[in-house]
Coordinates of C-alpha atoms in Angstrom, one line a residue:
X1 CA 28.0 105.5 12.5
X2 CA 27.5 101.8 12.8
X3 CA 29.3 99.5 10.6
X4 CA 29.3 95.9 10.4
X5 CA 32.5 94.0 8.8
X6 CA 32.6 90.4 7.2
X7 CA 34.9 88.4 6.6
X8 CA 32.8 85.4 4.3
X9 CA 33.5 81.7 4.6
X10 CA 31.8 78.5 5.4
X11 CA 33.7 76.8 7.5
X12 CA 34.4 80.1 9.4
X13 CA 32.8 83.5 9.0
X14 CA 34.3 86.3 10.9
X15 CA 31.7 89.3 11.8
X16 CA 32.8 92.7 13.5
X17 CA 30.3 95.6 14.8
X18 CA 32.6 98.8 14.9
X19 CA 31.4 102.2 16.0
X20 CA 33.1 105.4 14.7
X21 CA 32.1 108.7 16.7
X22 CA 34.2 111.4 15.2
X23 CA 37.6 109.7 14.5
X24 CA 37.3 107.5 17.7
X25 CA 36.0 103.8 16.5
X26 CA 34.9 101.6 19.4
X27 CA 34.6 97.6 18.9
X28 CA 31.1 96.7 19.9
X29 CA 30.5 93.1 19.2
X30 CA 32.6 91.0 17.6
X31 CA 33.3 87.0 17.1
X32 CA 33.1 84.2 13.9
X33 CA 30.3 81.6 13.1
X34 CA 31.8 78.5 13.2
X35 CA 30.5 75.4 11.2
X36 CA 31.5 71.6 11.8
X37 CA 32.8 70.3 8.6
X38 CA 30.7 67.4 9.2
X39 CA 27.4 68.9 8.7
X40 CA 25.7 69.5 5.2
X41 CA 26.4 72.5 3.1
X42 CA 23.1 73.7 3.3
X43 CA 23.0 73.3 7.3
X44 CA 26.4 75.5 7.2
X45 CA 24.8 78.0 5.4
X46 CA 21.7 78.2 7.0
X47 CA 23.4 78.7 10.6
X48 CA 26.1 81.8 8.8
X49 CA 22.5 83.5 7.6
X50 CA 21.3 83.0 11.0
X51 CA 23.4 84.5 13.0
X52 CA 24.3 87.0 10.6
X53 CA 20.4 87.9 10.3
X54 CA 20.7 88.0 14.1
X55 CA 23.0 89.9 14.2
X56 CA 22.1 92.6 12.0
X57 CA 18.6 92.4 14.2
X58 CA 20.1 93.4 17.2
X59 CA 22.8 96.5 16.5
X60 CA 21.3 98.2 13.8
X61 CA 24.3 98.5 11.3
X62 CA 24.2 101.9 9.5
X63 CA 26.0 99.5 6.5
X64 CA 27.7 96.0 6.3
X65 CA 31.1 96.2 4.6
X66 CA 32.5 93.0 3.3
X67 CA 35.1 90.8 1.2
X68 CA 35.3 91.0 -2.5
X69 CA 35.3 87.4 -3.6
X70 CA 38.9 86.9 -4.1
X71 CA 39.6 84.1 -6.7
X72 CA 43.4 82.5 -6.3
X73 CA 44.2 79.2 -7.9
X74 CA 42.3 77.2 -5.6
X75 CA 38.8 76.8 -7.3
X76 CA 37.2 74.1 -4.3
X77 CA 38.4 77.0 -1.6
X78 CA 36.5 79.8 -3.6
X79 CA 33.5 78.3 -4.6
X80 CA 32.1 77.7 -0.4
X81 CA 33.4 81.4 0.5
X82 CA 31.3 82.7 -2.5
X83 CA 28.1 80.4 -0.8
X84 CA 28.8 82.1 2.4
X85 CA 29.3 85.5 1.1
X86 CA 25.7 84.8 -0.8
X87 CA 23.9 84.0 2.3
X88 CA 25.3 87.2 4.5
X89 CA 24.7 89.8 1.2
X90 CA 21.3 87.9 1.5
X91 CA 20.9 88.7 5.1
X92 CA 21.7 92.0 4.0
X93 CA 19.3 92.3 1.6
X94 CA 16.0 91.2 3.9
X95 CA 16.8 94.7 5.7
X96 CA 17.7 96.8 2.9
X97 CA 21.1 96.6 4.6
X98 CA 23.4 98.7 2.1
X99 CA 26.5 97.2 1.3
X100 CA 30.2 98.3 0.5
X101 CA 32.8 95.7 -0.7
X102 CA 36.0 96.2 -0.7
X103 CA 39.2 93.8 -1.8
X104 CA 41.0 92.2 0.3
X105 CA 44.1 94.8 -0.7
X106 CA 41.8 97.8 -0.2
X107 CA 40.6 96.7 3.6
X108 CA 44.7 96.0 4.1
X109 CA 45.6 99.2 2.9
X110 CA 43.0 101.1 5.0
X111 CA 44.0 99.5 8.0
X112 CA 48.1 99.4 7.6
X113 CA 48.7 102.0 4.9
X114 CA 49.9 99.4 2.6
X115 CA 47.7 96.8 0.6
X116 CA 50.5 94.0 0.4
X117 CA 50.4 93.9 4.8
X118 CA 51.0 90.5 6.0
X119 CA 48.2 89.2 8.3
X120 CA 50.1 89.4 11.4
X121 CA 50.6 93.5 10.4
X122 CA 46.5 93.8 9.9
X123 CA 45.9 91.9 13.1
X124 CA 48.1 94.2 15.2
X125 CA 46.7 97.4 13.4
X126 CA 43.1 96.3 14.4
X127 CA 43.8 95.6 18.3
X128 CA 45.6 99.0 18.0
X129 CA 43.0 100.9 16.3
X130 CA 40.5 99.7 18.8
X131 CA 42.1 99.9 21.6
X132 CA 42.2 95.6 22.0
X133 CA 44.6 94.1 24.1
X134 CA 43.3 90.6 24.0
X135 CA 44.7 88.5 21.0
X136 CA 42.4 88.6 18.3
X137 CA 40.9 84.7 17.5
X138 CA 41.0 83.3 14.6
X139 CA 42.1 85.6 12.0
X140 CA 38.8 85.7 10.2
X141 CA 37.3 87.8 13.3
X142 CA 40.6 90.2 13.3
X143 CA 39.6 90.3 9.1
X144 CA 35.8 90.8 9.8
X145 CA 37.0 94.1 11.9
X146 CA 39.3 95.5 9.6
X147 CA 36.6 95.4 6.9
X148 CA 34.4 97.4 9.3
X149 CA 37.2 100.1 9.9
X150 CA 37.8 100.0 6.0
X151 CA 34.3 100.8 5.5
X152 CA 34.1 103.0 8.1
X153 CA 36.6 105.6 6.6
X154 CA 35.5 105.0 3.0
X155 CA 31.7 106.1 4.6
X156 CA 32.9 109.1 6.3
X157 CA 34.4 110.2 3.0
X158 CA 31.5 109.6 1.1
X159 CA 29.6 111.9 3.7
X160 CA 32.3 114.8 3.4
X161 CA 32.5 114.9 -0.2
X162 CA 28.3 115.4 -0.5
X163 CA 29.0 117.7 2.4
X164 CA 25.7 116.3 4.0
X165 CA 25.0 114.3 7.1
X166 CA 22.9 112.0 4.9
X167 CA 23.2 108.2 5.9
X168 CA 25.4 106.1 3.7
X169 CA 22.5 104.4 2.4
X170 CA 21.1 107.7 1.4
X171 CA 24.2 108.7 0.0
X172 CA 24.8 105.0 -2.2
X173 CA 21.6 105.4 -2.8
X174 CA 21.6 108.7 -5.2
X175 CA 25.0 107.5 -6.6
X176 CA 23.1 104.5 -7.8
X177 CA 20.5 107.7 -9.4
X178 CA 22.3 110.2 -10.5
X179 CA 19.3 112.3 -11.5
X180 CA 18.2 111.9 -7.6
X181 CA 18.4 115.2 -5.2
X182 CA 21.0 115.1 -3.0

């Protein structure tokens, strides 16, 4: 299974392709889009769909897990992460990419055990989990990976409790319809 993580934002957008084979999960490809603060929103947000579409193009994912919008008091932070996070659900979208979301306390906990973990605790579980020695730059990347690992698990247990081999698109896709054969 093929899972690809983001971490949303405009000014940086961490992405992570993760590979689970049995309980072993292998990084694949793995990095963050970068914008210069001096170009236009719209140019920003053009280049994240890009190289999000891109990358979605070239591994395949079997889902993309991502971010749940997180609103804290900072209103002028939240409003260009939920542009970004528009433009990578809508790269999504074009391939009938299914998508799992997650908080950011859920893809913590997943990843550490505990949903309060401090960044420097999620960073260290990710290099461990994947077997990655190199420090992991910037954080949004190290984010984008544990949202892929998050995903990851919540996909396998999706697939043991319908008992099935079914892809997790198959399997969203008759939760979404109940009256659907599984």
């Amino acid at each position: 299974m093929l899972a690809l993580g983001i971490d949303p934002g405009t000014a940086i957008c961490g992405y992570g392709v993760v590979e689970m084979k049995g309980d072993v999960l292998r990084p694949v490809f793995y990095g963050s889009i970068l914008t210069d603060k001096d170009w236009k929103p719209e140019e920003r947000l053009r280049r994240i769909h890009q190289d999000i579409s891109d990358i979605v193009g070239h591994f395949h994912p079997d889902f993309m897990s991502i971010e749940k919008l997180y609103f804290n008091r900072n209103v002028n932070t939240a409003i260009p992460v939920a542009q970004a996070r528009g433009v990578v659900l809508l790269a999504a979208a074009e391939t009938n990419l299914p998508i799992l979301e997650f908080t950011p306390m859920q893809i913590k906990k997943s990843v550490t055990g505990t949903g309060a973990a401090e960044k420097k605790q999620v960073i260290f579980m990710v290099q461990r989990l994947l077997g990655i020695r190199e420090k992991i730059e910037p954080d949004d990347t190290a984010d984008a990976l544990a949202a892929a690992i998050c995903g990851l698990n919540q996909a396998r247990i999706l697939q043991m409790q319908t008992k099935s081999g079914a892809r997790i698109g198959e399997i969203l896709e008759a939760q979404k319809n109940p009256l659907s054969k599984r």
